[in-house]
Short mmCIF file of C-alpha atoms and ligand atoms in Angstrom, two decimals:
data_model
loop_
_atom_site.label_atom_id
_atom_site.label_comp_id
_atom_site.label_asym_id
_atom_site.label_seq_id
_atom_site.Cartn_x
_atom_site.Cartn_y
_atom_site.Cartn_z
CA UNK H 1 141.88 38.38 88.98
CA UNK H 2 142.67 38.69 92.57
CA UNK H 3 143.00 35.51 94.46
CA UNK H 4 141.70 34.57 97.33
CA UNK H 5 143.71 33.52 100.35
CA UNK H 6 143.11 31.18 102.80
CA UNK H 7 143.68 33.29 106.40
CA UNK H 8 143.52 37.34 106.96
CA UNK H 9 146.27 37.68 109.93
CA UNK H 10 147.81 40.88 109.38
CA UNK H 11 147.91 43.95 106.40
CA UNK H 12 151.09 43.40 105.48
CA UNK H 13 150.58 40.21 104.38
CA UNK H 14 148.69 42.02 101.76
CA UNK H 15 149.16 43.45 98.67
CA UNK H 16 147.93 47.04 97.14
CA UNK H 17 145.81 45.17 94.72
CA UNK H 18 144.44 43.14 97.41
CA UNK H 19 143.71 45.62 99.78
CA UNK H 20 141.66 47.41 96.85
CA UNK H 21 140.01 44.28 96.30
CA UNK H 22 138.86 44.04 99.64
CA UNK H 23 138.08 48.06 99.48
CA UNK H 24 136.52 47.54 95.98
CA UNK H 25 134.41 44.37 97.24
CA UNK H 26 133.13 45.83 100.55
CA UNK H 27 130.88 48.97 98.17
CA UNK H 28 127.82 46.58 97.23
CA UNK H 29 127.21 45.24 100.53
CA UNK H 30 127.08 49.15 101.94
CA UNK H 31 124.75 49.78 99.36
CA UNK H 32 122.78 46.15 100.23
CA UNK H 33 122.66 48.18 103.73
CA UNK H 34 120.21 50.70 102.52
CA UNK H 35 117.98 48.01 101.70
CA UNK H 36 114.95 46.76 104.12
CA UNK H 37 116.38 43.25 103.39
CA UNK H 38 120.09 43.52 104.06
CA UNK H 39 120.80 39.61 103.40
CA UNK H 40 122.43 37.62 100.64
CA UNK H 41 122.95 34.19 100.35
CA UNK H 42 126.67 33.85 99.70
CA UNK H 43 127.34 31.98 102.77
CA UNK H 44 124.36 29.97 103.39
CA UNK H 45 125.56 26.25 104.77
CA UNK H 46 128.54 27.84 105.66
CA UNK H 47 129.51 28.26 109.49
CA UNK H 48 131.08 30.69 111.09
CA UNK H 49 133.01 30.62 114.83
CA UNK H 50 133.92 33.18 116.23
CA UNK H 51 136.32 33.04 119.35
CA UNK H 52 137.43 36.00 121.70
CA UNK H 53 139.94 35.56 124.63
CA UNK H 54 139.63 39.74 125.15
CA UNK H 55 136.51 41.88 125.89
CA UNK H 56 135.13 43.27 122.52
CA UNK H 57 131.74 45.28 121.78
CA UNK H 58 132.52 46.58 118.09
CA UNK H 59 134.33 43.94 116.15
CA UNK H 60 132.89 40.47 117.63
CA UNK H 61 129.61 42.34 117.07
CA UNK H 62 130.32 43.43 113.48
CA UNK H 63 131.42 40.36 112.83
CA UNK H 64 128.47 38.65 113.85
CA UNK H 65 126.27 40.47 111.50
CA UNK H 66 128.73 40.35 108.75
CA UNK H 67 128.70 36.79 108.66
CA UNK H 68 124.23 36.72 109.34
CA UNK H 69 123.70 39.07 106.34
CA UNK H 70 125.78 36.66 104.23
CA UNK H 71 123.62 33.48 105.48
CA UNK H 72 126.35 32.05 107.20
CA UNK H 73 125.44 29.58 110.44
CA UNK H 74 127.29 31.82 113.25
CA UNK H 75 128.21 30.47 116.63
CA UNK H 76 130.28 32.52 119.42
CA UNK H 77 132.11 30.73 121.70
CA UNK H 78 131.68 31.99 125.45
CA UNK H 79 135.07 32.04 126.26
CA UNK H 80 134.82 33.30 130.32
CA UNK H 81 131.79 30.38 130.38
CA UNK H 82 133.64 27.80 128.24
CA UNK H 83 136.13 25.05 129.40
CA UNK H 84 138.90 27.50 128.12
CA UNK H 85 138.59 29.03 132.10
CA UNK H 86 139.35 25.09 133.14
CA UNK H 87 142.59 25.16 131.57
CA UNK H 88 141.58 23.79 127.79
CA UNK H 89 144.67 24.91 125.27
CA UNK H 90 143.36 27.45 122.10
CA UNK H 91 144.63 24.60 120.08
CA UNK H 92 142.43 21.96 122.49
CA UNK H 93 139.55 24.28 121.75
CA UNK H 94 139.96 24.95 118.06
CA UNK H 95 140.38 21.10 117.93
CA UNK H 96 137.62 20.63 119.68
CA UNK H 97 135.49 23.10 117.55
CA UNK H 98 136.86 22.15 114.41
CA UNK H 99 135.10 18.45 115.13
CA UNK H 100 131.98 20.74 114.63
CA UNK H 101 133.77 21.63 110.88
CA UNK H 102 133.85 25.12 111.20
CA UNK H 103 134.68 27.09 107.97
CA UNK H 104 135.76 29.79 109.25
CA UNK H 105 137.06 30.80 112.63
CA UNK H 106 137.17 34.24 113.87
CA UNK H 107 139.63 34.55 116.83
CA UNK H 108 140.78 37.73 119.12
CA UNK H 109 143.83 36.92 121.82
CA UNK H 110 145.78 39.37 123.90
CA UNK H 111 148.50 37.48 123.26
CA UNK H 112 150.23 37.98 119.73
CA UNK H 113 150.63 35.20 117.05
CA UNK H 114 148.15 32.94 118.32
CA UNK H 115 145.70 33.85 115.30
CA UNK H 116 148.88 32.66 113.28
CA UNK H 117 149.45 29.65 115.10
CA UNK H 118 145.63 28.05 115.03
CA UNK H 119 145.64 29.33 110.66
CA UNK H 120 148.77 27.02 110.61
CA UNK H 121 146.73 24.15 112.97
CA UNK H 122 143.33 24.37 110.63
CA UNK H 123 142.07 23.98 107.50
CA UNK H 124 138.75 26.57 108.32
CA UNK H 125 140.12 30.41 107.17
CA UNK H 126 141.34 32.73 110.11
CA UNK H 127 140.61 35.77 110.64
CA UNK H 128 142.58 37.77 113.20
CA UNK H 129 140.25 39.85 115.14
CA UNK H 130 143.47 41.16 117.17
CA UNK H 131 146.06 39.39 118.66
CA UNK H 132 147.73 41.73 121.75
CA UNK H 133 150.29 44.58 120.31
CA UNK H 134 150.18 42.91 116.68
CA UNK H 135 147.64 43.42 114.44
CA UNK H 136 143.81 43.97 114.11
CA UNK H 137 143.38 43.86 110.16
CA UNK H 138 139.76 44.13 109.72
CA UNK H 139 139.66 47.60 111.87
CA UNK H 140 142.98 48.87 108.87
CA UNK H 141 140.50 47.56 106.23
CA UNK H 142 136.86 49.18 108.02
CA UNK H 143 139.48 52.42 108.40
CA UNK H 144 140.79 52.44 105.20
CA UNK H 145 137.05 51.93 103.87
CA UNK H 146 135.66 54.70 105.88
CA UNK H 147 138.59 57.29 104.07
CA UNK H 148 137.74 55.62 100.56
CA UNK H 149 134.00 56.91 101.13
CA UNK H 150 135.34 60.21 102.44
CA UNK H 151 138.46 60.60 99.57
CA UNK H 152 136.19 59.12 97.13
CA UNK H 153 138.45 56.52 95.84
CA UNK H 154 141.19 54.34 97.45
CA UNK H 155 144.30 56.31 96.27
CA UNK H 156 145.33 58.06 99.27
CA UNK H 157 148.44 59.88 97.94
CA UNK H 158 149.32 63.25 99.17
CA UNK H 159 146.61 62.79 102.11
CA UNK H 160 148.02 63.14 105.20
CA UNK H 161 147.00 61.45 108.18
CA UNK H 162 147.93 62.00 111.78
CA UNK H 163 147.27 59.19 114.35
CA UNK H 164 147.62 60.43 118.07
CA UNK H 165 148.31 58.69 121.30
CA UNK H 166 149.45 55.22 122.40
CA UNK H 167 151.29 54.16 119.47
CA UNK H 168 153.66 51.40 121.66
CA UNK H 169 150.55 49.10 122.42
CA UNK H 170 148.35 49.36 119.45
CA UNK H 171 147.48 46.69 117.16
CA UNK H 172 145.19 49.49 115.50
CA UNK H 173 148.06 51.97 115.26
CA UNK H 174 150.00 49.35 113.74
CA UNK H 175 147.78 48.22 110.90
CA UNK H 176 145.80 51.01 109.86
CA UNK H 177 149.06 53.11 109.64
CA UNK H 178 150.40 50.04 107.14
CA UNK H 179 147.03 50.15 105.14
CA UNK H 180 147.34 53.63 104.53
CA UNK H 181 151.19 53.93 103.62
CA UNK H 182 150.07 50.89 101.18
CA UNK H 183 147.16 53.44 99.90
CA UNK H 184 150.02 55.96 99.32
CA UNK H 185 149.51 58.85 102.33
CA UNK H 186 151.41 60.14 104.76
CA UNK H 187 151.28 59.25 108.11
CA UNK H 188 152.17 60.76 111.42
CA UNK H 189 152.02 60.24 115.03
CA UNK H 190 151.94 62.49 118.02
CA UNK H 191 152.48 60.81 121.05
CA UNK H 192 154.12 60.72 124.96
CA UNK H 193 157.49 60.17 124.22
CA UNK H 194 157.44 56.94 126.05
CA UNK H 195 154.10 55.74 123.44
CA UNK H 196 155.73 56.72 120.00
CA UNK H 197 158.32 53.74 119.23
CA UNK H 198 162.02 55.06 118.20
CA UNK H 199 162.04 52.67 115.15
CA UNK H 200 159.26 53.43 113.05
CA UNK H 201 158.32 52.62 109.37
CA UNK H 202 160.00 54.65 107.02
CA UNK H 203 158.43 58.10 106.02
CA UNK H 204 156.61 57.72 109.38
CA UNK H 205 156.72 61.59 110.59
CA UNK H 206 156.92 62.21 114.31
CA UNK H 207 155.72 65.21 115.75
CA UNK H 208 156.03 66.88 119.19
CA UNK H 209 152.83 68.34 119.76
CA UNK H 210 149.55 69.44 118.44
CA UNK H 211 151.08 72.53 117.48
CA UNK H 212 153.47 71.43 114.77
CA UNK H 213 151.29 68.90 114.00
CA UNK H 214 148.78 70.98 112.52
CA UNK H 215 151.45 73.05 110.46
CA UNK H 216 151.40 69.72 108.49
CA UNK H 217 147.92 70.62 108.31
CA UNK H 218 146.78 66.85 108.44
CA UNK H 219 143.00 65.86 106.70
CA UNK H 220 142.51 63.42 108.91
CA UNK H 221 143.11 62.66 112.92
CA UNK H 222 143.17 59.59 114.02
CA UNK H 223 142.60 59.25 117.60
CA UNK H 224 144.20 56.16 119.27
CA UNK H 225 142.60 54.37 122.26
CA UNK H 226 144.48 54.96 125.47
CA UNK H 227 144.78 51.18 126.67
CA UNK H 228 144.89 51.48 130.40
CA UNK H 229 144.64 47.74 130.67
CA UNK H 230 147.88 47.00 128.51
CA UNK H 231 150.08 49.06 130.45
CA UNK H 232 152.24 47.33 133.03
CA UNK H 233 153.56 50.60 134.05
CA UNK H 234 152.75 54.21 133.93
CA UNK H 235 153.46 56.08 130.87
CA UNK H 236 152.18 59.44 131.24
CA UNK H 237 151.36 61.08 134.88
CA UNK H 238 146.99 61.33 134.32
CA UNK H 239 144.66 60.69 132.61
CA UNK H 240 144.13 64.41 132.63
CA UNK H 241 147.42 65.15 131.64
CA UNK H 242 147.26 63.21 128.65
CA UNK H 243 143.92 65.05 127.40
CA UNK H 244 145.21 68.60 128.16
CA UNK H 245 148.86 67.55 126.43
CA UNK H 246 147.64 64.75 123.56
CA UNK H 247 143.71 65.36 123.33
CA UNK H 248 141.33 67.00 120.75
CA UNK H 249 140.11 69.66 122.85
CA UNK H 250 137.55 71.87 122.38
CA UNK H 251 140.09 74.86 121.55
CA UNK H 252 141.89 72.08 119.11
CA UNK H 253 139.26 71.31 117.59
CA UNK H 254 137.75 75.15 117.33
CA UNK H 255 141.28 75.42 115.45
CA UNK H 256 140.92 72.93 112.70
CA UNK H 257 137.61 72.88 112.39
CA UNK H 258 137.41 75.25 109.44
CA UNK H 259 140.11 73.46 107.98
CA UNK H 260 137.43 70.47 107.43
CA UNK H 261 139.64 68.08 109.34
CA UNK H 262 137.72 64.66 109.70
CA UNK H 263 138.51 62.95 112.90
CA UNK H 264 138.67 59.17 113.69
CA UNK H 265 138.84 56.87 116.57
CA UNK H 266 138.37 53.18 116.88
CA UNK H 267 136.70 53.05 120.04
CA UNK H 268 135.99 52.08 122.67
CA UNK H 269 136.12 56.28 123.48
CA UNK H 270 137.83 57.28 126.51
CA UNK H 271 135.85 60.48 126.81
CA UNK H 272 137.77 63.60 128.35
CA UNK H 273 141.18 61.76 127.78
CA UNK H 274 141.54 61.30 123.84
CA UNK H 275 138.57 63.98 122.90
CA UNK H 276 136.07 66.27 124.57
CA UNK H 277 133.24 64.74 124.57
CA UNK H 278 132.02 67.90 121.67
CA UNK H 279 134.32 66.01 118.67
CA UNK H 280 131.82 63.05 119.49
CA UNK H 281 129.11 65.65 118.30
CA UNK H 282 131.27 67.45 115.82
CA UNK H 283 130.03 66.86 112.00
CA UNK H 284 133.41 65.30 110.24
CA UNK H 285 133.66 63.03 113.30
CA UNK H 286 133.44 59.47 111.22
CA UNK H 287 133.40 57.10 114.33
CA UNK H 288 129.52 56.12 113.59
CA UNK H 289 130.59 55.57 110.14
CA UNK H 290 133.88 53.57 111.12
CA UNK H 291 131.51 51.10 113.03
CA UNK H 292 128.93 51.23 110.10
CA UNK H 293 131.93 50.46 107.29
CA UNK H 294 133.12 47.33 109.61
CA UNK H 295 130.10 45.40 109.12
CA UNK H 296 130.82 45.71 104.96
CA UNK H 297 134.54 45.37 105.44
CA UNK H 298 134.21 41.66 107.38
CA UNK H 299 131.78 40.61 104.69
CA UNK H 300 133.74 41.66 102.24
CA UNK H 301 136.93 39.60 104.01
CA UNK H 302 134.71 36.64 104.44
CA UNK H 303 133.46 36.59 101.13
CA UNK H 304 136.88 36.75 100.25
CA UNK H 305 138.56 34.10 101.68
CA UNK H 306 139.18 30.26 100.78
CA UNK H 307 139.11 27.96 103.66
CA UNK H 308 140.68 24.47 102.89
CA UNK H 309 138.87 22.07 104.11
CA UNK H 310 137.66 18.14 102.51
CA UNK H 311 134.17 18.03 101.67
CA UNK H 312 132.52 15.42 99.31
CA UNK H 313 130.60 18.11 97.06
N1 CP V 1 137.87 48.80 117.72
C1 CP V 1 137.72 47.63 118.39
O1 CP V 1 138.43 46.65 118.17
O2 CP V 1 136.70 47.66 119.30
P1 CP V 1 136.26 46.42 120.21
O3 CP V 1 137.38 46.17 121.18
O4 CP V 1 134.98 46.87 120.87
O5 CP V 1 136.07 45.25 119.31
#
């Protein structure tokens, strides 16, 4: 019996066992997808906030449907209309929203720890939806759920999975590499020397280019996000110098492609910096799927979790 918790705020806080709960739990609702009703009523009378400081397309909307196709009441917070652009705290707002008793609040912040802080401030369950350079849990769990589908199981040992680009500023990099060292592969990174962190967790490989990357011959590559608007400074010379140095070209791509290499991104794409825009096309290319798998992985997470709050019945 795998308990539930009260907050999801980063992998690590997790278990194995829990992350195959949460693997384990998110199968039936892909299969309830294939249905021409794809609701249940597991969260009916429940509400659902859902609170985003940063721009977001994939996982406010996944979330939104996540929490609809388990009946749950769903509100989303405006934050560039709300009284948050007037000066109001997150904790002034949460406060404030939490009047409304909210069971569960979804929040996204460019600054990291805040997710942390308002789980400490509420009794409603928090889920991190990314908080700046930390973490971004649900995107390790809709990741790890996408390889489970594609490995057939969640016992990733002896898989090995390279994730290229800006390792330094990703919360994705950061938690989908933990979930899948907790899975058992092996992960590398390929990266400007200036994006690949000296101190990295153990067994981490690092690798200097493409080239001796695919002597590792890797089953997966997992394209990172080049986050223009999180770098105070310049870390590579173009944008075009990054794609011919650290992209999946077309000639990279002609080389591994009869390798059956599957190839992963969390979007949004920066197309003709981290791939040619013929690995969007290419037939082991799993983004579609990665967006597909979130929508099972946040209802599995929300049907999951045990907010604390009074109630009379
Ligand atoms: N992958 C991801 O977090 O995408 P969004 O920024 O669109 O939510």
């Amino acid at each position: 019996m795998i308990e539930p918790r009260k907050d999801l705020l980063q992998i690590a806080d997790l278990s194995r066992e829990e992350v195959e709960h949460l693997l384990g739990a998110a199968q039936p609702f892909k299969e309830l997808f294939k249905r021409s009703v794809k609701k249940v009523p597991t969260l009916q009378g429940k509400t659902v906030l859902s609170l985003f400081y940063e721009p977001s397309t994939r996982t406010s909307s996944s979330f939104e449907v996540a929490a609809k196709r388990l009946s749950a009441d769903v509100t989303n917070l405006a934050v560039a209309t709300s009284s948050v652009v007037k000066g109001e705290s997150v904790l002034d707002t949460v406060d404030t929203l939490q009047a409304m008793r909210a069971d569960y609040i979804i929040i996204r912040h460019k600054q990291a720890g805040i997710p942390n802080l308002v789980a400490r401030h509420t009794g409603a369950a928090v889920i991190n939806a990314g908080d700046g350079f930390h973490a971004h849990p649900t995107q390790a769990l809709l990741d790890a759920s996408t390889l489970h589908d594609v490995f057939g199981g969640s016992d990733f040992s002896g898989k090995r999975i390279l994730i290229v680009g800006d390792i330094l500023h990703s919360r994705v990099a950061r938690s989908t590499s933990c979930i899948l060292a907790k899975l058992g592969a092996d992960v590398g990174v390929l990266g400007p020397g200036t994006l690949v962190p000296e101190h990295r967790p153990e067994g981490m490989r690092k690798f200097s280019d493409f080239e001796q990357a695919f002597d590792w011959k890797p089953e997966v590559i997992y394209l990172l996000r080049v986050q223009f608007e999180r770098q105070g400074e310049q870390f590579f010379p173009s944008a075009g110098e990054y794609h011919s140095v650290y992209g999946l070209t077309d000639e990279r791509l002609d080389r591994v492609r009869d390798q059956g290499v599957w190839v992963m991104h969390p979007g949004p794409v920066n197309r003709g910096v981290e791939l040619a825009d013929s690995v969007m096309s290419y037939e082991r290319c799993l983004i579609n799927q990665q967006v597909e798998n979130g929508i099972a992985a946040r209802m599995a997470v929300l049907y999951w979790l045990k907010p604390q709050l009074e109630s009379t019945a």
